[in-house]
Short mmCIF file of C-alpha atoms in Angstrom, two decimals:
data_model
loop_
_atom_site.label_atom_id
_atom_site.label_comp_id
_atom_site.label_asym_id
_atom_site.label_seq_id
_atom_site.Cartn_x
_atom_site.Cartn_y
_atom_site.Cartn_z
CA ASP A 1 103.54 33.42 89.63
CA GLN A 2 105.51 30.36 90.89
CA GLN A 3 108.20 31.61 93.28
CA VAL A 4 109.42 28.03 94.12
CA LYS A 5 109.97 25.90 90.91
CA GLN A 6 110.65 22.34 90.77
CA ASN A 7 111.25 21.68 86.98
CA SER A 8 111.60 18.03 87.06
CA PRO A 9 108.08 16.45 87.56
CA SER A 10 109.81 12.87 88.15
CA LEU A 11 113.13 11.27 88.69
CA SER A 12 114.26 7.62 88.55
CA VAL A 13 117.46 6.70 90.50
CA GLN A 14 118.80 3.22 91.11
CA GLU A 15 119.00 1.77 94.45
CA GLY A 16 122.24 2.66 96.21
CA ARG A 17 123.03 5.67 94.05
CA ILE A 18 122.81 9.32 94.72
CA SER A 19 119.52 11.19 94.05
CA ILE A 20 119.50 14.88 93.45
CA LEU A 21 116.49 16.83 93.54
CA ASN A 22 116.71 20.47 92.24
CA CYS A 23 114.82 23.58 93.13
CA ASP A 24 114.89 27.18 92.07
CA TYR A 25 113.14 30.12 93.61
CA THR A 26 112.60 33.75 92.73
CA ASN A 27 111.92 35.71 95.86
CA SER A 28 115.17 37.00 97.30
CA MET A 29 113.25 37.74 100.47
CA PHE A 30 113.15 34.08 101.25
CA ASP A 31 115.45 33.24 104.12
CA TYR A 32 114.56 29.70 105.15
CA PHE A 33 114.09 26.64 102.95
CA LEU A 34 112.53 23.37 103.49
CA TRP A 35 112.09 20.00 101.86
CA TYR A 36 109.03 17.87 102.52
CA LYS A 37 108.42 14.23 101.73
CA LYS A 38 104.99 13.11 100.84
CA TYR A 39 103.68 9.37 100.39
CA PRO A 40 100.22 8.74 98.84
CA ALA A 41 97.32 9.14 101.30
CA GLU A 42 99.56 10.93 103.72
CA GLY A 43 100.35 14.56 104.50
CA PRO A 44 103.66 16.02 103.72
CA THR A 45 106.36 15.23 106.42
CA PHE A 46 109.10 17.61 107.29
CA LEU A 47 112.73 16.32 105.95
CA ILE A 48 115.24 18.89 106.16
CA SER A 49 115.73 22.63 106.27
CA ILE A 50 118.44 25.11 105.75
CA SER A 51 118.65 28.96 106.72
CA SER A 52 119.88 31.47 104.06
CA ILE A 53 122.94 32.08 106.35
CA LYS A 54 124.25 28.75 105.47
CA ASP A 55 125.30 26.79 102.27
CA LYS A 56 124.82 23.22 103.39
CA ASN A 57 122.86 21.32 106.04
CA GLU A 58 123.24 17.46 106.59
CA ASP A 59 121.03 15.01 108.32
CA GLY A 60 122.05 11.31 108.03
CA ARG A 61 121.69 10.53 104.39
CA PHE A 62 120.21 13.74 103.46
CA THR A 63 122.04 16.99 102.54
CA VAL A 64 120.57 20.11 101.31
CA PHE A 65 122.65 22.55 99.33
CA LEU A 66 121.99 26.43 99.06
CA ASN A 67 123.49 28.58 96.33
CA LYS A 68 122.01 31.99 97.25
CA SER A 69 123.54 33.70 94.22
CA ALA A 70 121.77 31.25 91.86
CA LYS A 71 118.54 31.19 93.91
CA HIS A 72 119.01 27.40 93.82
CA LEU A 73 119.00 24.77 96.29
CA SER A 74 119.23 21.00 95.97
CA LEU A 75 118.51 17.83 98.09
CA HIS A 76 121.01 15.09 97.90
CA ILE A 77 120.05 11.51 98.95
CA VAL A 78 122.91 9.17 99.62
CA PRO A 79 122.52 6.16 99.21
CA SER A 80 118.93 6.02 97.88
CA GLN A 81 116.75 3.26 99.41
CA PRO A 82 113.35 2.05 98.35
CA GLY A 83 111.63 3.81 101.03
CA ASP A 84 112.80 7.09 99.43
CA SER A 85 110.33 6.58 96.85
CA ALA A 86 107.90 9.57 97.22
CA VAL A 87 107.02 12.87 96.03
CA TYR A 88 109.54 15.60 97.40
CA PHE A 89 108.51 19.20 97.88
CA CYS A 90 110.88 22.21 98.00
CA ALA A 91 109.50 25.01 100.04
CA ALA A 92 110.52 28.44 101.27
CA LYS A 93 109.42 31.01 103.82
CA ILE A 94 110.27 34.22 105.12
CA ILE A 95 111.22 33.36 108.76
CA VAL A 96 108.88 36.11 110.52
CA TYR A 97 105.97 34.74 108.52
CA ASP A 98 104.57 31.17 108.85
CA LYS A 99 103.30 31.07 105.33
CA ILE A 100 105.17 28.37 103.32
CA ILE A 101 105.39 28.48 99.62
CA PHE A 102 105.72 25.14 97.92
CA GLY A 103 106.98 24.02 94.55
CA LYS A 104 105.02 21.55 92.57
CA GLY A 105 107.01 18.59 93.65
CA THR A 106 109.23 15.97 92.17
CA ARG A 107 108.09 12.31 92.11
CA LEU A 108 111.33 10.06 92.99
CA HIS A 109 111.26 6.57 91.92
CA ILE A 110 114.22 4.48 93.36
CA LEU A 111 114.69 1.34 91.15
CA PRO A 112 115.66 -2.14 92.49
CA ASP B 1 100.39 11.14 120.97
CA ALA B 2 97.89 11.92 118.12
CA GLY B 3 99.30 13.79 115.28
CA VAL B 4 97.12 16.18 113.31
CA THR B 5 93.66 14.67 112.56
CA GLN B 6 91.23 15.81 109.92
CA SER B 7 87.60 15.01 108.95
CA PRO B 8 85.99 13.97 106.68
CA THR B 9 88.76 12.14 104.62
CA HIS B 10 86.83 12.24 101.42
CA LEU B 11 83.77 14.10 100.32
CA ILE B 12 81.71 14.93 97.30
CA LYS B 13 79.75 18.07 96.89
CA THR B 14 77.87 19.88 94.13
CA ARG B 15 78.75 23.11 92.56
CA GLY B 16 77.02 25.92 94.65
CA GLN B 17 77.04 24.05 97.80
CA GLN B 18 79.08 24.79 101.07
CA VAL B 19 81.52 22.56 102.76
CA THR B 20 83.14 22.59 106.26
CA LEU B 21 86.24 20.59 106.97
CA ARG B 22 87.62 19.91 110.50
CA CYS B 23 91.05 19.82 112.01
CA SER B 24 92.40 18.92 115.37
CA PRO B 25 95.90 19.80 115.96
CA LYS B 26 98.73 17.77 117.21
CA SER B 27 98.78 17.62 121.12
CA GLY B 28 100.35 20.82 122.42
CA HIS B 29 100.01 22.86 119.35
CA ASP B 30 97.95 25.99 119.23
CA THR B 31 98.37 27.40 115.76
CA VAL B 32 96.63 25.90 112.81
CA SER B 33 97.19 26.62 109.01
CA TRP B 34 95.22 25.37 105.94
CA TYR B 35 96.69 24.58 102.67
CA GLN B 36 94.96 23.70 99.34
CA GLN B 37 96.69 21.06 97.11
CA ALA B 38 95.29 20.80 93.56
CA LEU B 39 96.14 17.94 91.35
CA GLY B 40 99.65 18.13 90.14
CA GLN B 41 100.56 21.30 92.25
CA GLY B 42 102.07 21.84 95.69
CA PRO B 43 100.27 22.80 98.64
CA GLN B 44 99.07 26.43 98.62
CA PHE B 45 98.76 28.41 101.85
CA ILE B 46 95.00 29.51 102.46
CA PHE B 47 95.28 31.04 105.97
CA GLN B 48 96.49 30.55 109.45
CA TYR B 49 94.73 30.77 112.81
CA TYR B 50 96.15 31.56 116.23
CA GLU B 51 94.53 32.53 119.50
CA GLU B 52 91.15 32.20 117.67
CA GLU B 53 92.07 34.77 115.09
CA GLU B 54 93.00 34.72 111.37
CA ARG B 55 96.64 35.74 111.48
CA GLN B 56 97.78 35.41 108.09
CA ARG B 57 95.89 34.74 104.51
CA GLY B 58 97.02 33.62 101.34
CA ASN B 59 95.65 34.68 98.01
CA PHE B 60 92.19 33.07 98.29
CA PRO B 61 88.71 34.66 97.89
CA ASP B 62 86.45 35.54 100.96
CA ARG B 63 84.48 32.15 99.99
CA PHE B 64 87.12 30.63 101.98
CA SER B 65 86.72 31.15 105.76
CA GLY B 66 87.68 29.43 109.02
CA HIS B 67 87.40 29.37 112.43
CA GLN B 68 89.59 28.26 115.47
CA PHE B 69 87.89 27.08 118.69
CA PRO B 70 89.19 27.48 122.24
CA ASN B 71 90.56 23.95 122.17
CA TYR B 72 92.68 24.93 119.19
CA SER B 73 90.86 22.87 116.70
CA SER B 74 89.77 24.51 113.52
CA GLU B 75 87.31 24.50 110.72
CA LEU B 76 87.67 25.54 107.04
CA ASN B 77 84.38 26.57 105.25
CA VAL B 78 84.05 26.94 101.49
CA ASN B 79 80.96 28.61 100.08
CA ALA B 80 79.51 28.73 96.64
CA LEU B 81 81.63 25.89 95.65
CA LEU B 82 83.30 25.78 92.26
CA LEU B 83 84.65 22.85 90.05
CA GLY B 84 88.14 24.39 90.81
CA ASP B 85 87.82 24.07 94.37
CA SER B 86 88.21 20.22 94.12
CA ALA B 87 91.54 19.40 95.80
CA LEU B 88 93.26 18.03 98.85
CA TYR B 89 92.93 20.17 101.83
CA LEU B 90 95.69 19.84 104.39
CA CYS B 91 95.53 21.19 107.83
CA ALA B 92 98.98 21.81 109.66
CA SER B 93 99.85 22.69 113.15
CA SER B 94 102.52 24.03 115.18
CA PHE B 95 103.21 25.76 118.63
CA GLY B 96 103.32 29.49 118.31
CA THR B 97 103.90 31.66 115.34
CA GLY B 98 106.85 33.02 113.33
CA GLY B 99 110.31 32.05 113.43
CA ILE B 100 111.71 28.57 112.74
CA ARG B 101 109.25 25.91 113.67
CA THR B 102 108.36 22.34 112.72
CA ILE B 103 104.94 22.24 111.29
CA TYR B 104 103.04 18.88 111.09
CA PHE B 105 100.32 18.19 108.38
CA GLY B 106 97.36 16.10 108.64
CA GLU B 107 96.52 13.58 105.94
CA GLY B 108 94.11 15.87 104.44
CA SER B 109 90.61 15.96 103.13
CA TRP B 110 89.80 15.21 99.67
CA LEU B 111 87.06 17.40 98.12
CA THR B 112 85.63 16.57 94.79
CA VAL B 113 83.07 19.16 93.46
CA VAL B 114 80.85 18.03 90.66
#
């Protein structure tokens, strides 16, 4: 039972344009959401997070949007850069627990 | 400042064998979690160790066991290996448990079961 779903296995975006990665979740108990970035041969690296009490969080070029009623979140990267090419994992947790539930990931290709 | 370090990087085992993977947490961290990432999947939580005890466990069979040492390092043991255990095993560390904490992942140990 996939509680966190990333329905796009891959996404290609032109350098300089906006990259939008989408994620859906099914467990209404989740109250904290995270995005991780993973390069080959490296472990996942924390990118940005959002609490369920917010609907938007920005950090530089990265913005995460949360729509609780739709159980949907998205990660926007503006502008996209070549170094952004990686696998992005959407993840969710219940704050009092440490267990993080990950989606399957979306591979982002930034095209020159 | 060393991050999370894992060993070995790669290993190949035969079905039915046992394997031990090792993890040293980031300096200052006292909590270690283990995740399994199968090909094409996201990481799946196996269990977490804090104060040398297993605190939380995911949906993995008892063949998966672990240990945390007084220096906070940890081992993951898998007995009676199956082909389906082939995966990247990730160790993650943090300071304390619960709440909002940034966890740091190691580069992982690639296990191939043949």
